[in-house]
CSV table of C-alpha atoms (C1' of nucleotides) in Angstrom, one decimal:
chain,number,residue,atom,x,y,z
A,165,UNK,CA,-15.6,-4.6,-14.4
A,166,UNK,CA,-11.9,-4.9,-14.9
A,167,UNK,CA,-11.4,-1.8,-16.7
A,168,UNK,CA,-13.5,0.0,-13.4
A,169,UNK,CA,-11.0,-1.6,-11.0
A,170,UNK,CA,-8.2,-1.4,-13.1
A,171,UNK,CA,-9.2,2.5,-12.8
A,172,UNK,CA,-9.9,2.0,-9.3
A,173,UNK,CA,-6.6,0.2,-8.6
A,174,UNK,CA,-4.8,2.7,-10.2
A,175,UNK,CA,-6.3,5.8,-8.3
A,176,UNK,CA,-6.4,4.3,-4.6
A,177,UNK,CA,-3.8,1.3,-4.8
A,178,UNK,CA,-4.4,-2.8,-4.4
A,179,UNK,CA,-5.4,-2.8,-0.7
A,180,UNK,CA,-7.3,0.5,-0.5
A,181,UNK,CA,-9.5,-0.9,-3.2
A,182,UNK,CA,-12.1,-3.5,-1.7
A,183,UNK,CA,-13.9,-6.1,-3.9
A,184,UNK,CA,-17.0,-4.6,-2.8
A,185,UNK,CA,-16.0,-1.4,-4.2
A,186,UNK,CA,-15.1,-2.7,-7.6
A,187,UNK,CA,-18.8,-4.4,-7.7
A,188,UNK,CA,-20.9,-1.0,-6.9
A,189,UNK,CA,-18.9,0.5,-9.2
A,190,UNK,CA,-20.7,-1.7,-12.3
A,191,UNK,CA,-23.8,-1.5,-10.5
A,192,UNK,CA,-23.5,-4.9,-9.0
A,193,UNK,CA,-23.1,-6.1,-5.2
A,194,UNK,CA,-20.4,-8.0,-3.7
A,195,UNK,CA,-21.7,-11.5,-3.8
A,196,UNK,CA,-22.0,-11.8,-7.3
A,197,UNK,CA,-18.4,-10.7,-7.9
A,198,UNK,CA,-16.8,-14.5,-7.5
A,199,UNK,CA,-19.0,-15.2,-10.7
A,200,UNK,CA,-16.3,-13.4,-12.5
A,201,UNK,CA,-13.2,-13.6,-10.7
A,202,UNK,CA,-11.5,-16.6,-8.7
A,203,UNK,CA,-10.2,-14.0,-6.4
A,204,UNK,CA,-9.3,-10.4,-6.0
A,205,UNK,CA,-6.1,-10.8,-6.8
A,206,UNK,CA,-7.2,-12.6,-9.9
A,207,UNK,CA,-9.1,-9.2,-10.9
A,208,UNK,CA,-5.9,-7.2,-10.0
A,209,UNK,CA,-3.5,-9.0,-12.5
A,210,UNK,CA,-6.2,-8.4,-15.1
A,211,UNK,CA,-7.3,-5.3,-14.3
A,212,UNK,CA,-3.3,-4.6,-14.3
A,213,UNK,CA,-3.2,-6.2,-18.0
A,214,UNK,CA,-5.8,-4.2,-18.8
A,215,UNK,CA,-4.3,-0.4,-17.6
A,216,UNK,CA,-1.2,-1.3,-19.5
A,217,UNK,CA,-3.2,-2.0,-22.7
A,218,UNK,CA,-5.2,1.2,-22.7
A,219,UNK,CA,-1.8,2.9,-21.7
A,220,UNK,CA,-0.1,1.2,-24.5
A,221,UNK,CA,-2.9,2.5,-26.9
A,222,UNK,CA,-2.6,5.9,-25.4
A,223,UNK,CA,0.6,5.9,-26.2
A,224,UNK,CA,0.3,5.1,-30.3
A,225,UNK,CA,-2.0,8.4,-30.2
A,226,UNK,CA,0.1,10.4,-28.8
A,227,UNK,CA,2.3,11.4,-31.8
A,228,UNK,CA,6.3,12.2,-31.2
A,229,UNK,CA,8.3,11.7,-28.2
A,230,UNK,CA,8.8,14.9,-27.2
A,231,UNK,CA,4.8,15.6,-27.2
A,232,UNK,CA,4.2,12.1,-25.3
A,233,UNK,CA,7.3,13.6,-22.9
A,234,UNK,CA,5.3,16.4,-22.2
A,235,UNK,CA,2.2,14.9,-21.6
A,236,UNK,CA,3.3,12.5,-19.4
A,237,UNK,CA,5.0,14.2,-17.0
A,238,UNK,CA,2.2,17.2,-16.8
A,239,UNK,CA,0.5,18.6,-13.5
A,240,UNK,CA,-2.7,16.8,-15.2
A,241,UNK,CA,-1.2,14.0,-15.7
A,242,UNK,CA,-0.2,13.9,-11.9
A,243,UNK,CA,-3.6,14.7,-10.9
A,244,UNK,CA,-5.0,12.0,-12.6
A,245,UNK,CA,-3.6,8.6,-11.4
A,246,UNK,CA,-6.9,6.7,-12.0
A,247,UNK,CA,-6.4,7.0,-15.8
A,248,UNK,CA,-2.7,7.3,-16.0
A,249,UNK,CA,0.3,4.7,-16.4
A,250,UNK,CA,0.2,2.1,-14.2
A,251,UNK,CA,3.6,1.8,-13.2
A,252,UNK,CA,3.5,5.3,-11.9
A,253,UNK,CA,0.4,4.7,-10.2
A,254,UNK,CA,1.2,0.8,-8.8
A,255,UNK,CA,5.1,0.5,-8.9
A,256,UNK,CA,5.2,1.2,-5.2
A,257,UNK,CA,2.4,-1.4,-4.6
A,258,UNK,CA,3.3,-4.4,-6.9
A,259,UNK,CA,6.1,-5.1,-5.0
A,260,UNK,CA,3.9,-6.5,-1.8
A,261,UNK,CA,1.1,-8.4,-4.5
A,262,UNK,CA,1.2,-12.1,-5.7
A,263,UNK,CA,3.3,-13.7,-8.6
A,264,UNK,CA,0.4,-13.0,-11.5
A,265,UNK,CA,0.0,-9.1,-10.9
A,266,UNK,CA,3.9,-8.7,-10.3
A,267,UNK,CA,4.2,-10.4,-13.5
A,268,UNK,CA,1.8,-8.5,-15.5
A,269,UNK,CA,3.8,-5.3,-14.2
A,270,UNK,CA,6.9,-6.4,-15.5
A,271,UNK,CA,5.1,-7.6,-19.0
A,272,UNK,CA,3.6,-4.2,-19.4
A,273,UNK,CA,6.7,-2.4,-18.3
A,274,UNK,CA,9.0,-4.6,-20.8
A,275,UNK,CA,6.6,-2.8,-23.5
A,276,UNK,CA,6.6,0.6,-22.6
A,277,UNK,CA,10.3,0.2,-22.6
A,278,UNK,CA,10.3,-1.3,-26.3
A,279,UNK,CA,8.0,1.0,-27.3
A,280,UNK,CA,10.3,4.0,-26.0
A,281,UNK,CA,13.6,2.4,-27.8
A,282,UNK,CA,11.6,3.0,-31.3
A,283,UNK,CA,11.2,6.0,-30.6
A,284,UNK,CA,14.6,6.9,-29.8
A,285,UNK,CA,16.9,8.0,-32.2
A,286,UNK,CA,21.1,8.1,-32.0
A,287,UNK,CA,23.5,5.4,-31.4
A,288,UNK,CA,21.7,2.2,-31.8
A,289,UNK,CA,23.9,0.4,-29.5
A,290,UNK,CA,22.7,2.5,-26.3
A,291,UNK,CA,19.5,2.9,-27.5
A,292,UNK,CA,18.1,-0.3,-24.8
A,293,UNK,CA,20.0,1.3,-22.1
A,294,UNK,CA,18.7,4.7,-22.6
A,295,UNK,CA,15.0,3.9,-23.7
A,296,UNK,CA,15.3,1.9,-19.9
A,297,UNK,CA,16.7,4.8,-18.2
A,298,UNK,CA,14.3,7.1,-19.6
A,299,UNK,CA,11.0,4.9,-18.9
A,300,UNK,CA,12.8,5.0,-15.1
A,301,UNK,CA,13.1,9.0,-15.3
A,302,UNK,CA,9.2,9.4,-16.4
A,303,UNK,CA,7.9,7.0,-14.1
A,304,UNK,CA,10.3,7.5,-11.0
A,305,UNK,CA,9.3,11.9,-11.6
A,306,UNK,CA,5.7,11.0,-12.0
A,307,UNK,CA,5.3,9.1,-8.7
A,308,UNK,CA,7.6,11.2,-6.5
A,309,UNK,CA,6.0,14.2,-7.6
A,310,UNK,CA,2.8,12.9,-6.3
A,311,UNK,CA,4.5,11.6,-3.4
A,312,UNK,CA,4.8,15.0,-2.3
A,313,UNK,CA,2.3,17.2,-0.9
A,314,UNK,CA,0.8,19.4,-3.7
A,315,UNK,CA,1.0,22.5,-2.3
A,316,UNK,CA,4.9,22.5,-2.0
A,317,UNK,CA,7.0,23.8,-5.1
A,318,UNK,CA,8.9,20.3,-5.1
A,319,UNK,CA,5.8,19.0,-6.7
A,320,UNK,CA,6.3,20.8,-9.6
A,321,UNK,CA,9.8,20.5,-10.1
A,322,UNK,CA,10.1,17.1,-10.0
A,323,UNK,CA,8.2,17.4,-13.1
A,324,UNK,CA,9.9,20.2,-14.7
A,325,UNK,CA,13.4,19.2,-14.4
A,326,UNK,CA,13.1,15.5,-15.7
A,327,UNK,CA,11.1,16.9,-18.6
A,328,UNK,CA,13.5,19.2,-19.2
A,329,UNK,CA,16.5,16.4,-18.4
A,330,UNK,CA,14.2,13.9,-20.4
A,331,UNK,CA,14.2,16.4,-23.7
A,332,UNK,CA,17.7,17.5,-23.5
A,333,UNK,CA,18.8,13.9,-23.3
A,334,UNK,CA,16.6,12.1,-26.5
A,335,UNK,CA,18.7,14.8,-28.7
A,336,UNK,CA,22.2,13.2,-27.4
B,199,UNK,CA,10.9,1.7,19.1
B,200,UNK,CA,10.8,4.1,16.3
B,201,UNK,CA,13.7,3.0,14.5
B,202,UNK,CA,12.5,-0.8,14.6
B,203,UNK,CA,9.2,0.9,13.2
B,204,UNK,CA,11.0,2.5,10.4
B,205,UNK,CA,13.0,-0.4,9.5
B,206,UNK,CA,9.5,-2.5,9.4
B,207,UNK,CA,7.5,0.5,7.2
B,208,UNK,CA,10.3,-0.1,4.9
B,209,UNK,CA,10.5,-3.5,4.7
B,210,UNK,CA,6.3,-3.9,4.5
B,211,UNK,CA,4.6,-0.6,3.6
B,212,UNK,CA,2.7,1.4,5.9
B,213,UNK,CA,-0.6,-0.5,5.9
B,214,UNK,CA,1.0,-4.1,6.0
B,215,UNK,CA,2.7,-3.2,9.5
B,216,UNK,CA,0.9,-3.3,12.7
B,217,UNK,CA,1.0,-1.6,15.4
B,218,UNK,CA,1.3,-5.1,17.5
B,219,UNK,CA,3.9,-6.2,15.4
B,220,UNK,CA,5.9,-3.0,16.0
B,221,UNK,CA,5.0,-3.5,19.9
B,222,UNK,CA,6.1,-7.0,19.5
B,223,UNK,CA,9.7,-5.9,18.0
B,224,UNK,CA,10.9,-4.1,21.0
B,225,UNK,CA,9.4,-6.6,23.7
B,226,UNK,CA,6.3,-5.0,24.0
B,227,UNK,CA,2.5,-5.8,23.3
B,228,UNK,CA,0.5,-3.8,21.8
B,229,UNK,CA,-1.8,-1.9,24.7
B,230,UNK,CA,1.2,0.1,26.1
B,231,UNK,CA,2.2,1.6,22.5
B,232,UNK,CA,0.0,4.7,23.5
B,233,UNK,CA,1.6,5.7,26.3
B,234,UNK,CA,4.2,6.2,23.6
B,235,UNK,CA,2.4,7.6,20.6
B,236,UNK,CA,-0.8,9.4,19.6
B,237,UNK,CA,-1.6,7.3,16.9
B,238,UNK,CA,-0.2,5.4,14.0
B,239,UNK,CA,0.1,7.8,12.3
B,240,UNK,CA,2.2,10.1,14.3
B,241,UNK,CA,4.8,7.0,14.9
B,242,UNK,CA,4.6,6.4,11.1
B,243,UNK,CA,5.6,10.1,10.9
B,244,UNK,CA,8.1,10.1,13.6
B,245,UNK,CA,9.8,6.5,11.9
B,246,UNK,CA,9.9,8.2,9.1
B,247,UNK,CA,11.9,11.3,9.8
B,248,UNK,CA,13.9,8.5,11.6
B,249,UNK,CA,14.6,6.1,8.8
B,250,UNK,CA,15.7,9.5,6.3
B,251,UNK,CA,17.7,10.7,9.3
B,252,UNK,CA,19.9,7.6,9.2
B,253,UNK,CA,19.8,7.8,5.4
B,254,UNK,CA,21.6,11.3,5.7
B,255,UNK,CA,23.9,10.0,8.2
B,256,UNK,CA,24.5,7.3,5.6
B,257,UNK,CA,25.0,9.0,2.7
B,258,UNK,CA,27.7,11.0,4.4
B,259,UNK,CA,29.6,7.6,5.4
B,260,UNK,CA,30.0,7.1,1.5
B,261,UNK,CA,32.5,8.9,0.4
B,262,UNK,CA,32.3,10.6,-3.3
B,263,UNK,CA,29.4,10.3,-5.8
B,264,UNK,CA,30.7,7.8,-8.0
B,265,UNK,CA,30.9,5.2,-5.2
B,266,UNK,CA,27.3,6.7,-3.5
B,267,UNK,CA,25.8,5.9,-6.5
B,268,UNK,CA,27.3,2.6,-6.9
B,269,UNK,CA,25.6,1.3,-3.6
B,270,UNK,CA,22.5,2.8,-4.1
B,271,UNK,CA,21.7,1.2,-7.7
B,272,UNK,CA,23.3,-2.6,-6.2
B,273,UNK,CA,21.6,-5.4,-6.1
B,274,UNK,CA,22.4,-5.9,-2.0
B,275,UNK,CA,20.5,-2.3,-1.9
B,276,UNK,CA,17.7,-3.6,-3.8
B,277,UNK,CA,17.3,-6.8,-1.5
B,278,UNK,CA,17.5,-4.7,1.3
B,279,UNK,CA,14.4,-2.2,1.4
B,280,UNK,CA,14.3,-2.1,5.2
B,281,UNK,CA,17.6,-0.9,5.6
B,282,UNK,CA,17.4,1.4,2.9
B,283,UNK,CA,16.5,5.0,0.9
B,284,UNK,CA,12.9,5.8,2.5
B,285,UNK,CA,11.7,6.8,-0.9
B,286,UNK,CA,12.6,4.0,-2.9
B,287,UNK,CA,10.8,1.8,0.0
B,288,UNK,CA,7.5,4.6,0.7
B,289,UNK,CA,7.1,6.5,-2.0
B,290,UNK,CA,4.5,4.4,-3.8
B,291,UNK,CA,2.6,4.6,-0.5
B,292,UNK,CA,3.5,7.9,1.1
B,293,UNK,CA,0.6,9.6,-1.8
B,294,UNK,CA,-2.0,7.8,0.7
B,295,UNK,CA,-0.9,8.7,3.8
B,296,UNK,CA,-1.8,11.6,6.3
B,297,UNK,CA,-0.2,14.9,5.4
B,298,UNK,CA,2.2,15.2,8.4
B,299,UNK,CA,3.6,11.9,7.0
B,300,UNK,CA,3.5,13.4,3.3
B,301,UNK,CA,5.3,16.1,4.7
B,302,UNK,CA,8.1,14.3,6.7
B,303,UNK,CA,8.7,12.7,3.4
B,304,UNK,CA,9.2,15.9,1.4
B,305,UNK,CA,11.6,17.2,3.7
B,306,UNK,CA,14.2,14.1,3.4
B,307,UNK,CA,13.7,14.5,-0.1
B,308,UNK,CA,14.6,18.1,-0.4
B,309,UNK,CA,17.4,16.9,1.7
B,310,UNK,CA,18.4,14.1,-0.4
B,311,UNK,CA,18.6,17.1,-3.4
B,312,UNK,CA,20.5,19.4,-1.8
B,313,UNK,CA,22.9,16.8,-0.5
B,314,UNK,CA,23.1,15.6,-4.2
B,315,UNK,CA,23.1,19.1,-5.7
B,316,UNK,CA,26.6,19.5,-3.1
B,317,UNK,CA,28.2,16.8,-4.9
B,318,UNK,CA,27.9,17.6,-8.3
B,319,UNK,CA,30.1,19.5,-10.5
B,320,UNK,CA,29.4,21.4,-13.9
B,321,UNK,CA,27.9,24.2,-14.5
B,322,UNK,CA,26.3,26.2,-11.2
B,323,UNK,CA,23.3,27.4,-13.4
B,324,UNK,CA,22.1,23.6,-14.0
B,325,UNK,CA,22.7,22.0,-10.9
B,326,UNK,CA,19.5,22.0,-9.3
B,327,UNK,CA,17.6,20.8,-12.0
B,328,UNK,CA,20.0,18.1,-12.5
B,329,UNK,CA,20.4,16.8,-8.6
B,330,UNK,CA,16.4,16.4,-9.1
B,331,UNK,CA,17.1,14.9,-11.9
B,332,UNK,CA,19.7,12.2,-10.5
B,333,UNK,CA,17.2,11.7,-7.3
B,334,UNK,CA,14.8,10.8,-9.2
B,335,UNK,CA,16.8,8.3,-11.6
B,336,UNK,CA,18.1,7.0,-8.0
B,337,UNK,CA,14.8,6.6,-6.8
B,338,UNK,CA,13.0,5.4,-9.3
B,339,UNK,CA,15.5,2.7,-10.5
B,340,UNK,CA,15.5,1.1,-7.1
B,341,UNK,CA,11.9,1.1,-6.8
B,342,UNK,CA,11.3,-0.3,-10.4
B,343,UNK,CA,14.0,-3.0,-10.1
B,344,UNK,CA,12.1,-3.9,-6.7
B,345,UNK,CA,8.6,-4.0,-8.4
B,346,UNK,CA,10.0,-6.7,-10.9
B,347,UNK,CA,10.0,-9.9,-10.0
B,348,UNK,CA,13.7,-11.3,-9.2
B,349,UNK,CA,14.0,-13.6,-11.6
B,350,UNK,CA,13.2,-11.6,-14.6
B,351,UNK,CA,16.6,-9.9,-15.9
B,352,UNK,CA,15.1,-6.3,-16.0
B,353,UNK,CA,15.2,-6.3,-12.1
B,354,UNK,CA,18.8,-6.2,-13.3
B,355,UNK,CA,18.7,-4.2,-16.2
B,356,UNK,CA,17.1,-1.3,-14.4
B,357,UNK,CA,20.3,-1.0,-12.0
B,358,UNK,CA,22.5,-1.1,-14.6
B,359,UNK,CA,21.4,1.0,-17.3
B,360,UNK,CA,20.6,3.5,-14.8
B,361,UNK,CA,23.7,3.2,-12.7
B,362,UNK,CA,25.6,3.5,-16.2
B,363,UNK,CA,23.5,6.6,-17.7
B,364,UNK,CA,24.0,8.7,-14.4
B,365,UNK,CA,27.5,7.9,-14.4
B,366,UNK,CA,27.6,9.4,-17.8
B,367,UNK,CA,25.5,12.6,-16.5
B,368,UNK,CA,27.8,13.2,-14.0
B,369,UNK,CA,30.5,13.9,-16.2
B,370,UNK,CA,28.6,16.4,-18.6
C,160,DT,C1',16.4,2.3,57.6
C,161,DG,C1',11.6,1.2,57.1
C,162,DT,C1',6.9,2.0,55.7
C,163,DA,C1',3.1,4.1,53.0
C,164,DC,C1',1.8,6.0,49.0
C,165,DA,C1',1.8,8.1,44.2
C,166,DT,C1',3.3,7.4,39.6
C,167,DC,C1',3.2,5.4,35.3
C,168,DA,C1',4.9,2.1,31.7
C,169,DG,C1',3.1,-2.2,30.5
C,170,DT,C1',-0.7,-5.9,30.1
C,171,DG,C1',-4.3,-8.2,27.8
C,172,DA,C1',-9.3,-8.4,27.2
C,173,DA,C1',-12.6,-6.0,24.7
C,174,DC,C1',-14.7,-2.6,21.4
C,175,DG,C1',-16.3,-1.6,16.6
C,176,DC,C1',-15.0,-1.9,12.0
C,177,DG,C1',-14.1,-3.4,7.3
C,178,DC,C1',-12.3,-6.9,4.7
C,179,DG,C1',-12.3,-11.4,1.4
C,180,DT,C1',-14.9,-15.1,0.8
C,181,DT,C1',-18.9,-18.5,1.1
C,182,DC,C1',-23.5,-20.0,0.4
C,183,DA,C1',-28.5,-20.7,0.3
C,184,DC,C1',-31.6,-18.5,-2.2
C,185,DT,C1',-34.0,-15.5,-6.0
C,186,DG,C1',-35.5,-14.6,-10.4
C,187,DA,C1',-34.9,-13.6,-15.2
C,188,DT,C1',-33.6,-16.1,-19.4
C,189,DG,C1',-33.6,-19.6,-22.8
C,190,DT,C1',-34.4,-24.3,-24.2
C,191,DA,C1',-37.3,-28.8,-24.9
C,192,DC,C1',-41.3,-30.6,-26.1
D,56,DT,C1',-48.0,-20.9,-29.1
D,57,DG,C1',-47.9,-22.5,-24.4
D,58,DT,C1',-45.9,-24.9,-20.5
D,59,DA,C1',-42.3,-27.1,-17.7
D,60,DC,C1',-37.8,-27.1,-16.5
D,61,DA,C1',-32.7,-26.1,-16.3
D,62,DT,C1',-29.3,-22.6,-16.1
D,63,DC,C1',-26.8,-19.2,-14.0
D,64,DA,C1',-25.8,-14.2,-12.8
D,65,DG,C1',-27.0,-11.7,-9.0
D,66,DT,C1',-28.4,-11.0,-3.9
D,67,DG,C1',-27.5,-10.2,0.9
D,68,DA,C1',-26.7,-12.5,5.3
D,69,DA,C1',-23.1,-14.8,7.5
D,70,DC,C1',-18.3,-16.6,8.4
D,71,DG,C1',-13.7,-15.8,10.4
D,72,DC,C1',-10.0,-12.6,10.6
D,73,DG,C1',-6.9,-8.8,11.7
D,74,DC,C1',-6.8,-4.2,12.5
D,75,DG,C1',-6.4,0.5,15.5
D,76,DT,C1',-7.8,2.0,19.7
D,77,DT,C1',-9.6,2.0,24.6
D,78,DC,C1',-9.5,0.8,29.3
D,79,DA,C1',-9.5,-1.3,33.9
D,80,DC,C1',-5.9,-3.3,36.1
D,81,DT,C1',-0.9,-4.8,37.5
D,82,DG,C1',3.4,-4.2,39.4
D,83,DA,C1',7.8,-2.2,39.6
D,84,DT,C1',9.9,2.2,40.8
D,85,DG,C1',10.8,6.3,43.4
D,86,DT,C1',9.5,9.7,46.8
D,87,DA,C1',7.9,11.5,51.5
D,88,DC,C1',8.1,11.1,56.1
DNA sequence: TGTACATCAGTGAACGCGCGTTCACTGATGTAC
DNA sequence: TGTACATCAGTGAACGCGCGTTCACTGATGTAC
């Protein structure tokens, strides 16, 4: 149940998503839901934990930085919120939710960013401020370029150009 | 009535603003805000358009890039979301919204580029991809330190690193 | 100037709807003897 | 093994609530004569 919402939350946002929703999608109805949660936004900070654990683990498969890059900031990638990173997906959202899910943003956001800065070669001494920047260039592309309406070239470029920023900057 | 409507979408999101409480902020209730406005949607549209317009006005007030840059990644910018860039405030929620809406908000952004893309120097050949580049950093810094709670130091952090590594852009 | 009338922005009750949450009840499961 | 009972996840009707939108009505304004 929390990995279908945290899917769910992911693909359609926190309010867009109802509890009854997040039952029928486990083959359940709505009544038996509070047998698991105290409340939705209970489920949301867990199902929140939860994207950024299957993200993180995504993440260890996905070999070198540049290949991860490329992935990540893909048409595919952008057309498939529901499964994607959920900062891309919920950053605009977490902002209006309780304490706990806010919270469980910033926890799994602190790790991508750790998990960038080993990958990072260079200067050690900039390598926190550029792991941070670059975790704000994926994430910041990803969502504006689904901001915009597919059908207009911006789309697309918002991707292209921070992948290409993103790659010409790791080698600096 | 539609600039206190942008001012609110930014502030609250497009779902968590009524169209009573809009109503309400010019001295109105909410019956007579059709003799005003198709729908919603179309003021949500309309305030939108509205809120980039005064962005562009803004952004003109600020003299070079260096100084823009400095006010957009502040900390009084990032407690201030209503008076603020519509796309660090919408984007999250603009992907859910009717397409004249999705539409009004690619065209500030394209704006926001080209107006970015004026200020830059460097190499002509490169500009483009790196004023998408910078909107995005712009962007999605804001929105990420927003998403954070306050008290955690990356709401910080984000500003800074960001503000620091497009500083550092600029020059190359 | 005064009177009758049309216009139209604004009012507030009402509509249908979907939501989160509660609750009395069901029915399968497992334990006690 | 068989029977009685407790447990507890799941059901679906019901609650109160806020929303976007509609609509009959009000009342101020401006025009026609």
């Amino acid at each position: 149940m929390v990995a279908a919402a945290s899917e769910l939350l992911r693909a359609k946002g926190f309010d867009a998503v109802s509890v009854a929703e997040v039952a029928n999608a486990v083959g359940l109805t709505h009544g038996g839901f509070y047998n698991h949660f105290a409340s939705k936004d209970d489920l949301a900070a867990q199902a929140l934990a939860d994207a950024w654990a299957s993200m993180s683990a995504h993440r260890s498969r996905a070999g070198k930085l540049p290949q991860l890059l490329a992935a990540y900031l893909s048409p595919k990638a952008r057309d498939a919120p529901g499964k994607g990173c959920p900062a891309a997906a919920l950053a605009g959202d977490v902002r209006r939710q309780p304490h706990p899910v806010r919270h469980a943003f910033a926890t799994g956001l602190e790790e991508m960013i750790n998990s960038l800065e080993g990958q990072l070669a260079g200067d050690p001494a900039t390598r926190r401020t550029r792991a941070v920047a670059l975790a704000t260039r994926m994430i910041g592309a990803l969502l504006l370029s689904r901001s915009v309406p597919d059908d207009e070239p911006l789309a697309r470029e918002l991707l292209s150009a921070n992948l290409e920023m993103a790659l010409s900057d790791m080698d600096a």
